[in-house]
XYZ file of C-alpha atoms in Angstrom:
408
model
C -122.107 -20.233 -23.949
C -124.664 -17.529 -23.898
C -124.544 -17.270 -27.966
C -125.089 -21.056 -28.188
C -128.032 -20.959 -26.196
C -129.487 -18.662 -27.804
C -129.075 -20.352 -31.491
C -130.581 -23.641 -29.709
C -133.682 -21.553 -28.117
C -133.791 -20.112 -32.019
C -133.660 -23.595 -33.746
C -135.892 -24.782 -31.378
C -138.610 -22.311 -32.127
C -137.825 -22.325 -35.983
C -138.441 -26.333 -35.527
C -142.232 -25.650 -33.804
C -142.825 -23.016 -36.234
C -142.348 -25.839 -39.434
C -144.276 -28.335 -37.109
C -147.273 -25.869 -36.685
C -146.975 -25.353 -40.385
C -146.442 -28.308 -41.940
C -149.556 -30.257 -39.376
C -152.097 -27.364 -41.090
C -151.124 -28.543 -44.200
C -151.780 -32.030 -43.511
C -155.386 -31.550 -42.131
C -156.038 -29.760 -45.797
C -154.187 -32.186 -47.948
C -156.883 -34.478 -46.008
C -159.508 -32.211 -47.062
C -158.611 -31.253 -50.509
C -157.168 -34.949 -51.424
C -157.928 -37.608 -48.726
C -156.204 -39.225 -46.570
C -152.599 -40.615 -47.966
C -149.165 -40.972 -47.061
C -147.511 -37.814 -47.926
C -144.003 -36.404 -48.402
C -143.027 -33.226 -46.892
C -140.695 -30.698 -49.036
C -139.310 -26.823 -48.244
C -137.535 -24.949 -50.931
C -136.992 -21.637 -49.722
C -136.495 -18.073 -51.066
C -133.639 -15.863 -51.393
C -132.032 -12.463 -51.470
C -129.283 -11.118 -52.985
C -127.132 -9.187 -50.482
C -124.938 -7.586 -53.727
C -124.855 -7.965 -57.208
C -127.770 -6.973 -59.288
C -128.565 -7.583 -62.776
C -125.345 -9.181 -63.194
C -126.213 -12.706 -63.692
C -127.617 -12.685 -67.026
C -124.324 -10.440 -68.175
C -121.525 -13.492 -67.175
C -120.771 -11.530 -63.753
C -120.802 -12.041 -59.954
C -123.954 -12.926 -57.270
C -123.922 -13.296 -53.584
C -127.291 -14.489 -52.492
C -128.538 -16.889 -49.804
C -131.055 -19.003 -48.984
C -133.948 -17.199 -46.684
C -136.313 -19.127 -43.967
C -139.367 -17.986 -45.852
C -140.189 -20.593 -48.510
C -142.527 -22.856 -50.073
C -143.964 -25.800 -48.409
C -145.249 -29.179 -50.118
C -147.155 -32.349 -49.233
C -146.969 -34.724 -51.921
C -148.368 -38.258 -52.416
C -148.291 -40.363 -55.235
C -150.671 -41.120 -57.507
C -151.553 -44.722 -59.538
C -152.567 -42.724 -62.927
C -150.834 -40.065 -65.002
C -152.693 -37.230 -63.637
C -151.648 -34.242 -61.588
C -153.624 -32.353 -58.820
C -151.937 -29.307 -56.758
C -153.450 -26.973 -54.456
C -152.427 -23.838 -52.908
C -153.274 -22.399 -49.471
C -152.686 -19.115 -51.048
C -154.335 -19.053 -53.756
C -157.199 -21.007 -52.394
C -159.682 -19.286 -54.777
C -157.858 -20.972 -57.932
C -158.802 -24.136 -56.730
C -157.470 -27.349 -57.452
C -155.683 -27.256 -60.373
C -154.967 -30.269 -62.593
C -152.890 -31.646 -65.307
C -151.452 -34.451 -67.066
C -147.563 -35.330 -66.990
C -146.420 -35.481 -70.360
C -146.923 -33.233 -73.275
C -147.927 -29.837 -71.190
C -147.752 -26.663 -72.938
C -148.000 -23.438 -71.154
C -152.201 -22.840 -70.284
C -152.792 -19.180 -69.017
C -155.880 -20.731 -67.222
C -153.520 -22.842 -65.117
C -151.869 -19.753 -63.763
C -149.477 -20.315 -61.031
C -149.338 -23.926 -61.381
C -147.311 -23.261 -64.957
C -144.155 -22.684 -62.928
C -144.649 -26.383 -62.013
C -145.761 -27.997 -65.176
C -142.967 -26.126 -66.818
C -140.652 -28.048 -64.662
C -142.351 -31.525 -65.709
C -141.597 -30.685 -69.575
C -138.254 -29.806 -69.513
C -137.507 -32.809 -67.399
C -139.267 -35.120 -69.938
C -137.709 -33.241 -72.635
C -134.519 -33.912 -71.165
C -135.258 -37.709 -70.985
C -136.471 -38.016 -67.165
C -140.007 -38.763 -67.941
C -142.109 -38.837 -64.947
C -144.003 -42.533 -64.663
C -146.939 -41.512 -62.324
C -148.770 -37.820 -61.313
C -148.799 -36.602 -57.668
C -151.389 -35.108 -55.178
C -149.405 -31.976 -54.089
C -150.609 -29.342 -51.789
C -148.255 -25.929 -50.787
C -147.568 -23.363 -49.008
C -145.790 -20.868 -49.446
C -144.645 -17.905 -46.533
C -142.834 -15.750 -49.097
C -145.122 -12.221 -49.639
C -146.377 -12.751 -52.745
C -144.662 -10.682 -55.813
C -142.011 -9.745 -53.334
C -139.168 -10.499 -55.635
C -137.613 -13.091 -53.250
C -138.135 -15.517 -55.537
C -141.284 -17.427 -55.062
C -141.035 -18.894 -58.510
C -137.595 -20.418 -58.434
C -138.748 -21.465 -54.802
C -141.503 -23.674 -56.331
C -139.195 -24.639 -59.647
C -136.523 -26.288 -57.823
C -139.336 -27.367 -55.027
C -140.999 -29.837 -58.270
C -137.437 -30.751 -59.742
C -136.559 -32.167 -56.160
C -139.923 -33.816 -55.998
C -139.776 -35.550 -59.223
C -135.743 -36.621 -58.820
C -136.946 -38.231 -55.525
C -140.079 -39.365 -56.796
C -138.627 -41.225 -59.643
C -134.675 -41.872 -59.182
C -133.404 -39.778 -61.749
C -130.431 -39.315 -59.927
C -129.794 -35.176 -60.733
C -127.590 -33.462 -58.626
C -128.787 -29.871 -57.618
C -126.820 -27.828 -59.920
C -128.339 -29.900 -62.834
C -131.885 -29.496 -61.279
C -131.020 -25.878 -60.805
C -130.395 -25.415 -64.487
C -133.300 -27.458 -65.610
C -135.478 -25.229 -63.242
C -134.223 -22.255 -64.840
C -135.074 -23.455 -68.287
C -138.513 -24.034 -67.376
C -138.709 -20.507 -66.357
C -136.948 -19.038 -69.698
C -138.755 -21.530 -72.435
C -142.054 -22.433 -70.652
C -143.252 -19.023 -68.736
C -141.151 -17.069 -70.574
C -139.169 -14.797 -68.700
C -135.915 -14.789 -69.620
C -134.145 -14.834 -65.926
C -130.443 -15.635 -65.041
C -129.610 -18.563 -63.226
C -129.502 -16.745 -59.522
C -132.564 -17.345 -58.287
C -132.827 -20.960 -58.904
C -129.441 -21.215 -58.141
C -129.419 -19.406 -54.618
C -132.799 -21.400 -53.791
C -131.406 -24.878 -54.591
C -127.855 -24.356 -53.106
C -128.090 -22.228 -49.928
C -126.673 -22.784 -46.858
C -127.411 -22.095 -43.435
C -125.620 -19.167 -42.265
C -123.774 -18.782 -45.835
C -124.179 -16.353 -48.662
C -122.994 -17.535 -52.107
C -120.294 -16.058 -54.515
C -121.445 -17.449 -57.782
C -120.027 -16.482 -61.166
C -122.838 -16.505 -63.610
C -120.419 -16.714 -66.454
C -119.255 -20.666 -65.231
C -121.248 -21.423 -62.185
C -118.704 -21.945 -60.443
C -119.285 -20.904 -56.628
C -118.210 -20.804 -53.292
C -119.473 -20.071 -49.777
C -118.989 -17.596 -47.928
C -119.602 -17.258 -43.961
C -122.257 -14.489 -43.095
C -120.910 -13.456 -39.482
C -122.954 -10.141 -38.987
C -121.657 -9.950 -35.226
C -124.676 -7.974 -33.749
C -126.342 -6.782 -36.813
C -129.118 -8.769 -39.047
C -130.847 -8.820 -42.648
C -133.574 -6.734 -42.640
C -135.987 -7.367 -46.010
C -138.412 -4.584 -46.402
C -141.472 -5.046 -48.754
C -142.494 -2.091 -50.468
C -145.903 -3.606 -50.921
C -145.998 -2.879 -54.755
C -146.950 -5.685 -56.906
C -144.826 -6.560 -59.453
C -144.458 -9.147 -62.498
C -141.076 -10.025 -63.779
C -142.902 -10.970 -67.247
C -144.689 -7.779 -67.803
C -142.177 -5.456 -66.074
C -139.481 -3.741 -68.159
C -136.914 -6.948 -67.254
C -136.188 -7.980 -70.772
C -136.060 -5.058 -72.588
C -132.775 -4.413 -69.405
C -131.461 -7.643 -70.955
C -131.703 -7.129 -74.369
C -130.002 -3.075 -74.156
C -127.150 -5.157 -72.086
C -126.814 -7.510 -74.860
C -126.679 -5.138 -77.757
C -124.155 -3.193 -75.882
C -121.993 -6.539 -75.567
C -122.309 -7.230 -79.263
C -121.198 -3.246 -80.115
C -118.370 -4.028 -77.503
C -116.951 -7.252 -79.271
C -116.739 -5.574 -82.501
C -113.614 -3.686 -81.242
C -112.509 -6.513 -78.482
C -113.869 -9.840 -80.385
C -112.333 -12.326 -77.308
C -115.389 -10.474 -75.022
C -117.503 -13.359 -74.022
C -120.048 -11.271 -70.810
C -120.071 -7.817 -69.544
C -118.722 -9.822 -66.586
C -114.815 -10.504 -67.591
C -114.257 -6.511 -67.925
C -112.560 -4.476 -65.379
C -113.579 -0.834 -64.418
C -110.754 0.660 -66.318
C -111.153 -1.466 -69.503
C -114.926 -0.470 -69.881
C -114.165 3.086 -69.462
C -111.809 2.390 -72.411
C -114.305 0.741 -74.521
C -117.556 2.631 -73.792
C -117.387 5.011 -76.561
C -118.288 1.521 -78.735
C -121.787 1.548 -77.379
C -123.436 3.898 -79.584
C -126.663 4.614 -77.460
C -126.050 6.460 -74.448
C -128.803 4.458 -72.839
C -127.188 1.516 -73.164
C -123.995 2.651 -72.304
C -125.277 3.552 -69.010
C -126.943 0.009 -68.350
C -123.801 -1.578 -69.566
C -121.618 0.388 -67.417
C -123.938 -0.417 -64.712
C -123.719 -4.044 -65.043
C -119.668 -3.986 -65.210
C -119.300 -1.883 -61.975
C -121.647 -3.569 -60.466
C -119.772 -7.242 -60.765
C -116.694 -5.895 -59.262
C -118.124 -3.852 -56.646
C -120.033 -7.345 -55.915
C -115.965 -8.635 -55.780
C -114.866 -6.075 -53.542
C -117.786 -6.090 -51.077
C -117.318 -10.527 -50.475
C -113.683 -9.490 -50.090
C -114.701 -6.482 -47.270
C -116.966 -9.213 -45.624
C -114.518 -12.031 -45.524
C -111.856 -9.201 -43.880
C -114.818 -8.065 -41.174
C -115.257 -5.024 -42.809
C -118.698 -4.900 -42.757
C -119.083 -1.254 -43.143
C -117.281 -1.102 -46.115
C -119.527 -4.148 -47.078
C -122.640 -1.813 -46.418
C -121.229 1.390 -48.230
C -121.159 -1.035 -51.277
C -124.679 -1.996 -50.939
C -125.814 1.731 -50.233
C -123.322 2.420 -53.868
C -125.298 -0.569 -55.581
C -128.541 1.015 -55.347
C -127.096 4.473 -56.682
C -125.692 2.543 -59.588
C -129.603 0.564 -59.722
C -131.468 3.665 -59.562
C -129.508 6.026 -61.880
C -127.830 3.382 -64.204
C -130.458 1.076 -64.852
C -133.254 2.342 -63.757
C -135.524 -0.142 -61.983
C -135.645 1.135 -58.584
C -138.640 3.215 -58.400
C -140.637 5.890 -56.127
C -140.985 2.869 -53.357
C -138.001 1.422 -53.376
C -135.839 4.463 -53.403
C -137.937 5.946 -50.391
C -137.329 2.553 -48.495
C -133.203 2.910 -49.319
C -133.214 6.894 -48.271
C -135.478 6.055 -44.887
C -133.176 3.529 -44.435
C -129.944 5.360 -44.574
C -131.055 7.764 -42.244
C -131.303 5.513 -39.146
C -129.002 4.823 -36.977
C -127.808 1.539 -36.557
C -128.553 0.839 -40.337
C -125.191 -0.532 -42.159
C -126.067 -0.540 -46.177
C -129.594 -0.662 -47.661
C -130.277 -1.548 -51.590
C -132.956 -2.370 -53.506
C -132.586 -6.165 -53.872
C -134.457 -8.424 -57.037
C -135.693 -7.223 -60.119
C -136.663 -4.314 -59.025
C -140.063 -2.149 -60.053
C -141.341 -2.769 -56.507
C -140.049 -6.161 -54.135
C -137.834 -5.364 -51.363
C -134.901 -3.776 -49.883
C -132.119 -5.718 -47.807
C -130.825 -3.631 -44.758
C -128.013 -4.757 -42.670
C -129.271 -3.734 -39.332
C -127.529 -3.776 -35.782
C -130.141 -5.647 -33.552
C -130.092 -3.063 -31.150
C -131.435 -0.410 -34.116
C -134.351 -3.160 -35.322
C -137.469 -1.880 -33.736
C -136.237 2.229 -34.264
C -135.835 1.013 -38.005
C -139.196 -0.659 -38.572
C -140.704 2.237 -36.664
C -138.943 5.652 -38.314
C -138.669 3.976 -41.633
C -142.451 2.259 -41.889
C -144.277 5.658 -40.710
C -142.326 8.006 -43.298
C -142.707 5.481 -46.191
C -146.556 5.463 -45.464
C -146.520 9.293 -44.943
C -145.066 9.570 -48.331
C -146.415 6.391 -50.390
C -149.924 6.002 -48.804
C -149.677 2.330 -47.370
C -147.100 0.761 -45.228
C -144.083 -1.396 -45.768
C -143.986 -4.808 -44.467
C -140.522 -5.885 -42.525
C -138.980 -9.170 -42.274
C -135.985 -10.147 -40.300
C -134.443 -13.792 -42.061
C -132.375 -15.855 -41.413
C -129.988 -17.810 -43.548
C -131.425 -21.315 -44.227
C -130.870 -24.620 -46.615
C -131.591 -25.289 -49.934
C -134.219 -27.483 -51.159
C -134.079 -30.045 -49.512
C -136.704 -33.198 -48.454
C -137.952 -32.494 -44.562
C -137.312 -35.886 -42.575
């Protein structure tokens, strides 16, 4: 009884909290666009409890859906035009553009993640008929690597599916999303993040394999313990970070692979044994080591849903505490700060599994921490990480939320 309580008194402040937020956003939209009739959107982050780097090589994910997300207001406009505002990123000012035709515009900075969106959906045949008035916030730490791009990709695929009746279901948006990413901005992502954003579930992670999409849910019961995202405070940009050249060592190893196994479709479909078999193929060590990475890392991702789904949770957190090994000395996008928030971490007690968690080169670290050991962790780990980096961490404790979805 106690436990259900408890969730109610949580939902009920969760429910204040999105009031509070969403009735600040209304007296700018006011401000910024007038007063109108508006919509009200969330598309939230994610994080990736497991399974790194996999989802571009045909192998396994389990993210979910985070409470932290992106906000909209949207009302409709008569003309073809385009006007969005972020609380943000208040000093870029409204930004505006037109609904058909867009290229990418450097000038138009964050708002390309949007207008990306718009062109693959008229490319794809779902031309928009009218522009919107769209104002949003967003309570994701910026370039934290939980995704705030995805978050506002498959925020302006729901919008315009709503807007105009295209009738999209969300994996369809999700892919669409992800295009606009790959072709428009130009990073050349897996489908994950836009995934994770635009099919979470409350209290779920996701299995996902990247090589089909095809997916199932998986009940997070953490009995006494929580997620624990810790940002490292270092900027980082996915398009200027070391992200594709990752990709493109994984798929020259694949293509050195299927010379001797020519039915290899993704560093995803091999087992631990058959890529120790095959590795002498991969002529540069280099990429050896990021291939082998992403192989061992889709079937530790395997065993670690299986340790959950048996409540083995601390078999589930030696996996994550393995996964960063493999991230650090396989692949090599950890980092100074993100390898000092994994070793604090491990050193607490209370503290399950710690990894690195995103892209890497900065973002965050995912901690499975028993609630008792919360404040001890935020306290030991923050003060050695800014003994040792010069600024402090910033700690977030998420829940598990819904996808995209329109807020009634």
């Amino acid at each position: 009884m106690k436990g259900n309580l408890e969730t109610k008194s949580e939902e009920l402040k969760n429910m204040e909290k999105e009031n509070e937020i969403l009735a600040k956003m209304k007296d700018e939209f006011t401000a910024k666009f007038g007063a109108q009739e508006t919509r009200a959107y969330f598309s939230p982050g994610r994080v990736n409890l497991i399974g790194e780097h996999t989802d571009y090589n045909g192998g396994h994910v389990f993210p979910c859906a985070i409470s932290l997300g992106t906000y909209a207001l949207v009302a409709d406009r008569a003309d073809n035009k385009t006007r969005m505002f972020s609380m943000n990123l208040a000093d870029k000012g409204i930004i505006e553009f037109d609904m058909s035709g867009l290229t990418y515009d450097k000038a138009k900075d964050w708002a390309n993640y949007p207008m990306g969106v718009v062109k693959v959906f008229e490319d794809a045949g779902h031309k928009a008929a009218h522009g919107f008035d769209i104002l949003v916030y967003g309570t994701l730490p910026g370039g934290s690597g939980l995704s705030s791009s995805a978050s506002i990709e498959v925020l302006t695929a729901l919008i315009l599916n709503d807007a105009f009746g295209f009738g999209l279901d969300m994996v369809e948006m999700v892919k669409l999303s992800q295009k606009a990413e790959n072709t428009f901005v130009g990073v050349n992502c897996g489908i994950m993040d836009q995934f994770a954003v635009g099919m979470g579930k409350q209290d779920c992670a996701i299995l996902l394999d990247c090589n089909t999409l095809e997916y199932r849910y998986s009940k997070i019961a953490l009995e006494g313990a929580s997620i624990v995202i810790t940002n490292t405070n270092k900027p980082h940009s996915l398009a200027s970070s070391a992200y594709n050249v990752r990709r493109a060592q994984c798929e020259h190893a694949l293509n050195e692979l299927k010379e001797v196994k020519p039915e290899l479709n993704a560093l995803g479909e091999l087992s631990n044994e058959a890529f120790n078999q095959l590795a002498g193929a991969i002529s540069e060590p280099l990429e050896r080591q990021r291939a082998r990475h992403a192989v061992l890392e889709n079937n530790r991702t395997l065993e670690a849903v299986e340790a959950l789904e048996a409540n083995d949770v601390v078999k589930f957190g030696k996996l994550m505490n393995e996964s960063h090994y493999s991230l650090r000395d396989d692949y090599d996008v950890t980092g100074k700060e993100l390898d000092t928030l994994a070793e604090l971490a491990w050193q607490v007690d209370g503290v399950i599994g710690s990894r690195m968690t995103g892209a890497g080169f900065g973002g965050c670290t995912v901690s499975l921490v028993k609630n008792e050991a919360i404040e001890a962790f935020k306290e030991k780990v923050g003060k050695a990480y800014t003994e040792k980096i010069g600024y402090a961490p910033s700690f977030y404790v998420a829940n598990i939320a819904d996808g995209t979805h329109r807020i009634k």
